[in-house]
Coordinates of C-alpha atoms in Angstrom, one line a residue:
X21 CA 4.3 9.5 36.7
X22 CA 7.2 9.9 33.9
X23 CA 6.5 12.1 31.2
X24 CA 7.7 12.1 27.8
X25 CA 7.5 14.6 25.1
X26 CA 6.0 11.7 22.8
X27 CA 4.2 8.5 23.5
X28 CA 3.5 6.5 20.3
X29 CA 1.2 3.9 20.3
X30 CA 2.0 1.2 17.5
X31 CA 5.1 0.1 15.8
X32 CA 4.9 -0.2 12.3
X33 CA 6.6 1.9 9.1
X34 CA 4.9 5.4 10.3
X35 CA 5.7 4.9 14.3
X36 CA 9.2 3.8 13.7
X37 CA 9.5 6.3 11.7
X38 CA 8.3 9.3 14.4
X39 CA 10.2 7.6 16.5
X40 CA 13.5 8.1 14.7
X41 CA 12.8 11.3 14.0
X42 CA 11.8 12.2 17.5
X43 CA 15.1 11.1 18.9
X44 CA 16.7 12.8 16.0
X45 CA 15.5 15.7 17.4
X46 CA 16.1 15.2 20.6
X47 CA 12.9 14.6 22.1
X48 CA 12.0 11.7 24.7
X49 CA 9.7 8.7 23.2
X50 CA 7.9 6.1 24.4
X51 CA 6.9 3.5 21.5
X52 CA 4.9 0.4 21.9
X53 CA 3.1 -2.9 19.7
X54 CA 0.7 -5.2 21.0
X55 CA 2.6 -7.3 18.3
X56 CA 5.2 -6.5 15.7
X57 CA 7.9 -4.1 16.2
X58 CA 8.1 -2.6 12.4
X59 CA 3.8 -3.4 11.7
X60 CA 2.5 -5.8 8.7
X61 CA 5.0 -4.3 6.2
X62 CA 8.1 -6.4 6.5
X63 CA 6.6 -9.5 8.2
X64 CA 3.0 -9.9 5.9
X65 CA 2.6 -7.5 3.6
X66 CA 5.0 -5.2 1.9
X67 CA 8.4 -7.6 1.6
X68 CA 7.1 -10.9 1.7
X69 CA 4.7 -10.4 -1.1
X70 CA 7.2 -8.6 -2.8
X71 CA 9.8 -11.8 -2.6
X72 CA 7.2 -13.9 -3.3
X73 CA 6.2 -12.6 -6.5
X74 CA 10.2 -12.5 -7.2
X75 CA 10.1 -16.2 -6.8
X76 CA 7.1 -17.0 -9.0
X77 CA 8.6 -14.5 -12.1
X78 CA 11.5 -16.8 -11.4
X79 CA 9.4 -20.1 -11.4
X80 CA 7.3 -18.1 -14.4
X81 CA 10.6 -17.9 -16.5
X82 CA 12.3 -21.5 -15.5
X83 CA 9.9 -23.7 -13.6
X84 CA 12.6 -26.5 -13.2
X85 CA 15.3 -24.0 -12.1
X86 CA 13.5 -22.4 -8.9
X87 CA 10.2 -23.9 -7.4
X88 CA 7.4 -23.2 -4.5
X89 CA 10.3 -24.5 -2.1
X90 CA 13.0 -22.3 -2.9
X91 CA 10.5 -19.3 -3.2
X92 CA 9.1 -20.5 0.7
X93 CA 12.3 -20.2 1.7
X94 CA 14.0 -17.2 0.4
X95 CA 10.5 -15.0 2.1
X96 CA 11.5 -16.9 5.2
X97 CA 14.9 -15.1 4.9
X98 CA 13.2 -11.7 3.7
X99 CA 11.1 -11.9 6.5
X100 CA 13.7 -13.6 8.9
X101 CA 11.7 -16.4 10.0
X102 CA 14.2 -19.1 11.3
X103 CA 13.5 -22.2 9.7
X104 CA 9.8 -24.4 11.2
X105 CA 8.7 -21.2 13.3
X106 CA 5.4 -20.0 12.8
X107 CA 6.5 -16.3 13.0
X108 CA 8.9 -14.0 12.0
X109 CA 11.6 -12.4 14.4
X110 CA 10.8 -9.0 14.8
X111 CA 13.6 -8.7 17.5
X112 CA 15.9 -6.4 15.2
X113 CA 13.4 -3.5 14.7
X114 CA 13.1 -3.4 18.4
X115 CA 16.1 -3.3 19.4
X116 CA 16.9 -0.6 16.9
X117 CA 14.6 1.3 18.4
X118 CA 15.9 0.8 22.3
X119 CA 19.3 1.4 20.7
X120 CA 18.0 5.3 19.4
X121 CA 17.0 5.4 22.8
X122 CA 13.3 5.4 22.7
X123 CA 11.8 3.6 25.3
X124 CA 9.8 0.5 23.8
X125 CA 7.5 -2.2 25.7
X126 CA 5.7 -4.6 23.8
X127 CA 2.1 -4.1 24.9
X128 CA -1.0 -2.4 24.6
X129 CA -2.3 1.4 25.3
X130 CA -5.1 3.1 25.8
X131 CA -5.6 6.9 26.8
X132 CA -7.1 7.5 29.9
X133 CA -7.3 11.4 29.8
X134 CA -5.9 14.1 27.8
X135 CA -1.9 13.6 27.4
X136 CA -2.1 10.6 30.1
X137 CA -1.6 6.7 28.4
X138 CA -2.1 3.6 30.7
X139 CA 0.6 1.1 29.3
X140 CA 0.2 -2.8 29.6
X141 CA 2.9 -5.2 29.2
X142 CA 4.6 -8.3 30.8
X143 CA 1.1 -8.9 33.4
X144 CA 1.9 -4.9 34.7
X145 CA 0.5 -1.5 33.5
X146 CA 1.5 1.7 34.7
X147 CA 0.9 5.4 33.4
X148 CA 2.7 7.5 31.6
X149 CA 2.2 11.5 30.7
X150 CA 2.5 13.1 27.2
X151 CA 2.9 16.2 25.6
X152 CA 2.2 14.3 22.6
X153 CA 0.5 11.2 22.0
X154 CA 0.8 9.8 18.4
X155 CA -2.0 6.6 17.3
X156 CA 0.3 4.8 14.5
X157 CA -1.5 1.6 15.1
X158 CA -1.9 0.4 11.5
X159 CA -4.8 -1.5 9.7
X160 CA -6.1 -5.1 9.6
X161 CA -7.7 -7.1 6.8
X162 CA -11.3 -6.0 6.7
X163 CA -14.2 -9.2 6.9
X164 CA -16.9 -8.6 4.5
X165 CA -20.7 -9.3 5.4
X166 CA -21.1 -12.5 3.6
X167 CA -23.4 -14.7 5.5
X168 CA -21.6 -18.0 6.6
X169 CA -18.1 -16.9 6.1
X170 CA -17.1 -17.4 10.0
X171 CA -17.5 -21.1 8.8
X172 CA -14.7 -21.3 6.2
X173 CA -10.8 -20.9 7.8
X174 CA -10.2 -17.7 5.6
X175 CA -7.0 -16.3 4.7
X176 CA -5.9 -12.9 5.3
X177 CA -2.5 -11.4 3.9
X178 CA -1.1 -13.0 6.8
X179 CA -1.5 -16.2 5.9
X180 CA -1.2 -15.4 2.1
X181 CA 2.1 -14.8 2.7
X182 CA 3.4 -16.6 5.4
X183 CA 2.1 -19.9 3.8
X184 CA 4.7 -22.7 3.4
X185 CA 2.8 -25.1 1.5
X186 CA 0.5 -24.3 -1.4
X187 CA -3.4 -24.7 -1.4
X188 CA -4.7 -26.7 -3.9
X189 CA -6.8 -23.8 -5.1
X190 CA -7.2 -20.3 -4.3
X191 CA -10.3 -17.7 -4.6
X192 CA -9.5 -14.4 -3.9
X193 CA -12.6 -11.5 -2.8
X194 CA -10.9 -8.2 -3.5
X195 CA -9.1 -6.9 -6.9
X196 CA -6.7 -3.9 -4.9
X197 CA -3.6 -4.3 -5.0
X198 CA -3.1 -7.4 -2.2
X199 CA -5.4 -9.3 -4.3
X200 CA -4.2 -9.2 -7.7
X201 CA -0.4 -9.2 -6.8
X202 CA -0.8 -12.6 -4.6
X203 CA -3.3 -14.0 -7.2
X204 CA -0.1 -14.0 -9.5
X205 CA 2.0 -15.1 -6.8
X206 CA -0.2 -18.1 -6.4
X207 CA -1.4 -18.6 -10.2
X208 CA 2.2 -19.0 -11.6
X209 CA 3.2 -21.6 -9.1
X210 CA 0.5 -23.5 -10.7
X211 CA -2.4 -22.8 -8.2
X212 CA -5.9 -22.9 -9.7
X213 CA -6.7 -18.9 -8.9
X214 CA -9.9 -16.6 -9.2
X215 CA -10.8 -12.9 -8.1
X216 CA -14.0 -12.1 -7.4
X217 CA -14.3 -8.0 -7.3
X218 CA -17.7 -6.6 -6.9
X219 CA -16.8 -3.1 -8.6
X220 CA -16.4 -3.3 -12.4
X221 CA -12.9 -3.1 -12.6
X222 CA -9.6 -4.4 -10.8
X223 CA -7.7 -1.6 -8.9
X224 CA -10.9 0.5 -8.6
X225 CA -8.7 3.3 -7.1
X226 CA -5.8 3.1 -9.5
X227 CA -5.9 4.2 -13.2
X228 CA -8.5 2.7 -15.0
X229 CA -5.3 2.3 -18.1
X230 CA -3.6 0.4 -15.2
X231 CA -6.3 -1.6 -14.2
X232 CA -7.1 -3.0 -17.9
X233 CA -3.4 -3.6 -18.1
X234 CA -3.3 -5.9 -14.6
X235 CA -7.0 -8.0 -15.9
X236 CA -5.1 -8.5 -19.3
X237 CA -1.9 -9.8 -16.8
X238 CA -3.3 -11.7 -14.4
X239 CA -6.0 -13.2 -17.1
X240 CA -2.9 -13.9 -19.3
X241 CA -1.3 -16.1 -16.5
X242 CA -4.5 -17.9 -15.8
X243 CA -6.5 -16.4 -13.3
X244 CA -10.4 -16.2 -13.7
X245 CA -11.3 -12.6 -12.9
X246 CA -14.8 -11.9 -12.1
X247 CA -15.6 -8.2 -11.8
X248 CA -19.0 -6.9 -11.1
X249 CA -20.3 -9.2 -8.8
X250 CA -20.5 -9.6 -5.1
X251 CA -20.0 -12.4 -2.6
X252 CA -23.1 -12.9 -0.4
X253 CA -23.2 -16.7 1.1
X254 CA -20.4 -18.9 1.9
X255 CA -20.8 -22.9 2.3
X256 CA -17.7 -24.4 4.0
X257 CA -16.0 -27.9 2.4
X258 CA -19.5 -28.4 -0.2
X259 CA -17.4 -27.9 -3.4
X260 CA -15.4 -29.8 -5.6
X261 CA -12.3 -32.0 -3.5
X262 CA -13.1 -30.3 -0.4
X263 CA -13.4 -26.6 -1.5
X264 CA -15.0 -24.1 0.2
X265 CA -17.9 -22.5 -1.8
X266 CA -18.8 -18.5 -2.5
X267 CA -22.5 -17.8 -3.9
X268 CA -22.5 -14.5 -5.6
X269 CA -25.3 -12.2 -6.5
X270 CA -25.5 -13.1 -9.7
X271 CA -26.8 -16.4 -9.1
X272 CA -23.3 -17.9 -9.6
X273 CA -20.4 -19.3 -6.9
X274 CA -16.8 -19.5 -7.4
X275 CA -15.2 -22.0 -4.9
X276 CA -11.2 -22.5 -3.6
X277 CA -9.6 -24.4 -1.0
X278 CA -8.4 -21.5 0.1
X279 CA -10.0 -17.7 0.4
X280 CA -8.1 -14.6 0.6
X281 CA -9.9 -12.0 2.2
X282 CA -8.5 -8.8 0.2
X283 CA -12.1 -6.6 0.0
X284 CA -9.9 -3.7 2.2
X285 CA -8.5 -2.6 5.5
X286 CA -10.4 -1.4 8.8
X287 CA -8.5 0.5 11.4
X288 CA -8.6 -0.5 14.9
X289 CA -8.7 2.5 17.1
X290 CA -12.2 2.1 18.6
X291 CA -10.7 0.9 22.2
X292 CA -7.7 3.6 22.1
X293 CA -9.6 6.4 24.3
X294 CA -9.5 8.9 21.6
X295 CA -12.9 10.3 23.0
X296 CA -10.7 12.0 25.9
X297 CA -9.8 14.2 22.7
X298 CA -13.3 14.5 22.0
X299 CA -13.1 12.2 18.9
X300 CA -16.1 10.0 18.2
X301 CA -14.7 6.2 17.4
X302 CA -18.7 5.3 17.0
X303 CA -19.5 5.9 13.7
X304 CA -21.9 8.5 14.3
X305 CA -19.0 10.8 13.1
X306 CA -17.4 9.9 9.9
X307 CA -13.4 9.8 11.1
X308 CA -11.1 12.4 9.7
X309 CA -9.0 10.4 7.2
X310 CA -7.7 13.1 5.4
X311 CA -4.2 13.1 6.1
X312 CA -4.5 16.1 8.7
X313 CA -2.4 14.0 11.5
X314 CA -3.0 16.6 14.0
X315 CA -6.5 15.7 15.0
X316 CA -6.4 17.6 18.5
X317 CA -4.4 19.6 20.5
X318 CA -1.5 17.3 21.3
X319 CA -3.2 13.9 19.3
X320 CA -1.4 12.9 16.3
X321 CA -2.8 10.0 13.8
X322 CA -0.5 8.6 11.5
X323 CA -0.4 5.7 8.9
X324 CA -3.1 4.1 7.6
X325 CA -5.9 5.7 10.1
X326 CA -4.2 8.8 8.9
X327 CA -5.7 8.8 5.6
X328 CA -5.9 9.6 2.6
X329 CA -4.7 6.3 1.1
X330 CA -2.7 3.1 2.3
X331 CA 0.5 2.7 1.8
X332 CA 3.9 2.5 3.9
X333 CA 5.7 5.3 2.3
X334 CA 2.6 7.8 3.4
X335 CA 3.2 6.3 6.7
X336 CA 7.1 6.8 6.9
X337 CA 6.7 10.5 5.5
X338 CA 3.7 11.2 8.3
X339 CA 5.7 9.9 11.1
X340 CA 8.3 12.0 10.6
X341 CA 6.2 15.2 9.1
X342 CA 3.9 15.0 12.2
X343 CA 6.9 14.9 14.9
X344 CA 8.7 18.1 12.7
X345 CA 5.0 19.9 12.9
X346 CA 4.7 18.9 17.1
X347 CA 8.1 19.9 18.0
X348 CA 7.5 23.4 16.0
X349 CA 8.1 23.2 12.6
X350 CA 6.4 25.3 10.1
X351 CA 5.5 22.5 8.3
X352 CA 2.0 20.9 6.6
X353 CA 1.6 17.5 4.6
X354 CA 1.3 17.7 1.4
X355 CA 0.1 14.7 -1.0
X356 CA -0.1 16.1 -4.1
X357 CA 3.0 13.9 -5.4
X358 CA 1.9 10.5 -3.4
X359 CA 3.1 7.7 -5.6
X360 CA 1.2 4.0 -5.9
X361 CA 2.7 1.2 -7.0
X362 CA 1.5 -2.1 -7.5
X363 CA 4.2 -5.1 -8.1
X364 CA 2.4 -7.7 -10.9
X365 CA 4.0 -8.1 -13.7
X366 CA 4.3 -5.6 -15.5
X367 CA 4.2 -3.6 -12.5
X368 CA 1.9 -1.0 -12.6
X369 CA 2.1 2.9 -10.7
X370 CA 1.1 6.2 -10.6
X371 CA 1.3 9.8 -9.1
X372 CA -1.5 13.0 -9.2
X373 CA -4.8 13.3 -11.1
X374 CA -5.9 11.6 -13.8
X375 CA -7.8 13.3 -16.4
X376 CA -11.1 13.5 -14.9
X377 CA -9.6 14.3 -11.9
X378 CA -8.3 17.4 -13.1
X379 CA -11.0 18.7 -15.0
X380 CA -13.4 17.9 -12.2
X381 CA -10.6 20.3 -10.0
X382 CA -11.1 22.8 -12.3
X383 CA -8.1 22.8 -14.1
X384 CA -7.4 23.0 -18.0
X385 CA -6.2 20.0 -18.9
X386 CA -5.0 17.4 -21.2
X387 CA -3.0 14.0 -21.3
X388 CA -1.0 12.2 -23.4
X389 CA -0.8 9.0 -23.8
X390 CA 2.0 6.8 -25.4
X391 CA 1.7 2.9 -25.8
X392 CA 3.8 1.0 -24.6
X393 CA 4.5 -1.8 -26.9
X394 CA 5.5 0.2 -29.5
X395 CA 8.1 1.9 -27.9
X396 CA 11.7 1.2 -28.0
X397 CA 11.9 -0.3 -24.3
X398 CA 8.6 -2.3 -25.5
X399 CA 10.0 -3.7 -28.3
X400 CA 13.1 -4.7 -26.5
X401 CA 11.4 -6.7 -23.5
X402 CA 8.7 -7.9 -26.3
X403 CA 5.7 -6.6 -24.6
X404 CA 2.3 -7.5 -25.3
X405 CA 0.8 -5.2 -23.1
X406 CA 1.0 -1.7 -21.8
X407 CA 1.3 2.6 -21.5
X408 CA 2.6 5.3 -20.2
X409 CA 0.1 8.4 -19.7
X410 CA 0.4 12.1 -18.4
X411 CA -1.7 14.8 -17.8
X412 CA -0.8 18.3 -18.0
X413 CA -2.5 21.4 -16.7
X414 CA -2.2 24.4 -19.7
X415 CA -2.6 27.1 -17.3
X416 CA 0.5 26.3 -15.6
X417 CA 2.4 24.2 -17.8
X418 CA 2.7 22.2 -15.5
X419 CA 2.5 18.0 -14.9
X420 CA -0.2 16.9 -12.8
X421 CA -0.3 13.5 -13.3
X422 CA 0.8 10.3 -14.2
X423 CA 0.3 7.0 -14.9
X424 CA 2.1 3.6 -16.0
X425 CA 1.7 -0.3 -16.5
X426 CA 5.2 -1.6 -17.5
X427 CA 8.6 -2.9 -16.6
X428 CA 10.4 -0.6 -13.7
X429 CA 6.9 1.4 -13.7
X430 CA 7.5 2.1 -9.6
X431 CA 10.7 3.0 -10.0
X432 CA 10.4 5.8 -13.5
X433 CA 7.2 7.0 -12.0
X434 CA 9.6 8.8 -9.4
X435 CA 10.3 11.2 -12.0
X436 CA 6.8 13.1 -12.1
X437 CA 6.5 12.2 -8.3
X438 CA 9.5 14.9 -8.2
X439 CA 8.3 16.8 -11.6
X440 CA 4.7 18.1 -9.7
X441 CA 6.4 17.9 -6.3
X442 CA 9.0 20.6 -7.4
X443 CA 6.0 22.4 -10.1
X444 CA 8.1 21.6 -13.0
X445 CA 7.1 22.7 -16.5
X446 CA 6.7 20.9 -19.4
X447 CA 9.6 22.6 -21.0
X448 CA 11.7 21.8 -18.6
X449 CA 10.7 18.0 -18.4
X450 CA 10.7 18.0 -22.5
X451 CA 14.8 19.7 -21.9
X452 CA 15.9 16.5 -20.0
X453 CA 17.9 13.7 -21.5
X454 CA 16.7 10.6 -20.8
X455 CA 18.6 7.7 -21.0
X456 CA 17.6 5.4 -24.3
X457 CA 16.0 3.2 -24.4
X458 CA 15.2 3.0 -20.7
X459 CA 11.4 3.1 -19.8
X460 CA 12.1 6.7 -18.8
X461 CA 12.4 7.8 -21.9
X462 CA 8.8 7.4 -22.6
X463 CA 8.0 10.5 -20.7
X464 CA 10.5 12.3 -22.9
X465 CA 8.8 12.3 -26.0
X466 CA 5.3 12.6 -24.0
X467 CA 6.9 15.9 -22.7
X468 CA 7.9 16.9 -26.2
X469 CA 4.4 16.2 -27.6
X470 CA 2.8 18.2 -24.7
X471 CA 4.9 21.2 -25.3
X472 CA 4.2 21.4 -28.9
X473 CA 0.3 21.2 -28.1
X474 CA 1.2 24.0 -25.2
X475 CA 2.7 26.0 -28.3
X476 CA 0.3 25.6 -30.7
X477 CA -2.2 26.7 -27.8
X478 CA -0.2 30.1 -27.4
X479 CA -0.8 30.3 -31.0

């Protein structure tokens, strides 16, 4: 039986990443997918969606200049999905990966005993021995209980945004992120579009500033949001032209040709053998996603099983983190400066606590909060919409939060992402010369006015 000092089972964002790392550090690896090398991220999710809604601010700006067609085609590129295949080629990733010399077999895995994995590819399976065995095996759309919807051919992000044709309508369950950055997608190429979101607010994990900010968006473009109500019966075909029909529990439906299924993710580890490690897949035992990623001696979990939220970057930083910590390293995760971005237009992002998040830590805190239209950068882009908040902790002086709906909001948010990574002060923050009238410098004068009130508090 061969042994290797890592066998990592799934190859998206946070098992490449290990897996570079691994071989960075000289360590042998083993890495295998049931399906994509490089996970959902550059093939369904992450960069198509991303291209997509690129194409339809294009369309959005000049419909004549750049249609559904062009748009269809430049994902395929992003994506690399030669022209009339159903798929994208995720031949490059793996190869990059045999190349670092990792050892890579596109199959399935299961544990079979404490550092022993039983691997199953091309009609063969043999076993392999670990030092360290690493479940990086992603997440899948989750399927809400609404009676009949096995009836209706639902989409997932997969077909959302591998489509090549438009529907003629599109209904959306789920405000996160997926669902209200493909709802634009969809509404500016002129699709009829609703989101139905049983919690009373989009983006229910996001800023509640940048959740008003993405209703007031996607509403703007023309899609019907519906918050506060929940989908409980489907009828395939019975609506109008053919579309498929959701009952809600308010005693109303909502109907589209199509039906994105956006309510959240599920994570499937239940068949992995992680009970060799003495971890209970049941359900009995709520599953620790809390961002530990070593959940036993010699079992790492990283990605989205990983906890504590969903997004690639987490993933990338755990794969690596959590090879560092096996091989030695006197290193721990550390979250506290996870940013979130969501790509609508205006984007929206954030890093930290909010407000009530502080104060419910116990912390002395306060925000400030600057609005974004009448700002210099707002006036410039004419913006109709929008803010930039943060929150500061008086005991420290230091930034503990942020938040932002806006043009280039992923990208400035970086700032305070390095600001309470680093435990920068507010007088150091209010110090630095920000480029005007970028959308940075919004956080300059919010760092001036949160020193003065840090002065005047010191009396």
């Amino acid at each position: 039986m061969e042994t290797f000092d890592f066998v990592i089972i799934g190859a998206g964002p946070a098992g490449e990443a290990a897996a570079y790392k691994a071989r960075e550090l000289g360590a042998s690896v083993v890495i295998l997918d049931r399906e994509w090398f490089g996970g959902s991220c550059p093939h369904i999710g992450c960069l198509p969606s991303k291209s997509l809604l690129d194409g339809a601010a294009r369309h959005h700006a000049n419909p004549a200049a750049y249609d559904w067609a062009a748009a269809s085609e430049q994902r395929d590129f992003m994506i690399n999905r030669p022209p009339g295949a159903a798929e994208p080629d995720d031949s490059s990733h793996f190869d990059r990966l045999v190349a670092a010399g990792a050892v890579a077999y596109r199959g399935t895995g299961a544990i079979v005993g404490h550092g022993r994995v039983v691997v199953r590819h091309d009609a063969a399976a043999h076993e392999l021995a670990a030092t360290n065995v690493m479940v990086a095996v992603g997440s899948v759309s989750k399927r809400p209980p609404v009676e009949g919807i096995e009836t209706i051919p639902t989409w997932t992000n997969r077909e959302a945004t591998l489509a090549r044709e438009l529907p003629a309508s599109l209904l959306v369950l789920g405000g996160g992120p997926t669902g209200c950055e493909l709802a634009q997608v969809y509404v500016r190429f002129g699709v009829p579009t609703a989101i139905v979101q049983s919690g009373p607010r989009l983006a229910p994990t996001d800023h509640p500033r940048n959740s008003a900010v993405m209703r007031a968006t996607l509403e703007r473009d023309g899609v019907v949001v519906r918050t506060g109500v929940r989908a409980i019966r489907a009828r395939a075909g019975s609506g109008r032209d053919g579309a498929h029909v959701i009952e809600l529990d308010d005693g109303t439906t909502a109907e589209g040709h199509a039906v994105l299924l956006a309510v959240g993710r599920t994570f499937p580890i239940d068949d992995l053998g992680l009970e060799h490690y003495g971890i209970d897949t049941t359900g009995r035992t709520p599953f620790p996603r809390d961002g530990r990623l070593r959940i036993a001696e010699g079992l790492w979990v990283v990605g989205d099983p990983a906890g504590p939220e969903l997004h690639t970057h987490q993933g990338h930083y755990q794969g690596e983190l959590a090879v560092r910590m096996a091989l030695g390293e006197a290193v721990v995760p550390d979250y506290r400066a996870l940013p979130r971005a969501t790509y609508t237009d205006p984007e929206a992002s954030s890093v930290g606590l909010t407000l009530d998040q502080a104060v419910e830590a116990g912390l002395d805190a306060f925000e400030k909060v600057a609005d974004f239209t009448k700002t210099a950068k707002g006036y410039a882009v004419q913006a109709t919409m929008g803010h930039v908040t943060i929150v500061v902790d008086r005991g420290t002086r230091e930034l503990v939060g942020a938040a932002m709906a806006s043009p280039d909001a992923s990208a400035a948010i970086h700032e305070c992402v390095v600001a309470i990574k680093s435990h920068l002060t507010i007088d150091v923050l209010a110090e630095t010369i920000h480029a005007f009238p970028s959308t940075s410098r919004i956080f300059n004068g919010l760092f001036a006015d949160a020193r003065r009130e840090l002065d005047k508090d010191r009396g």
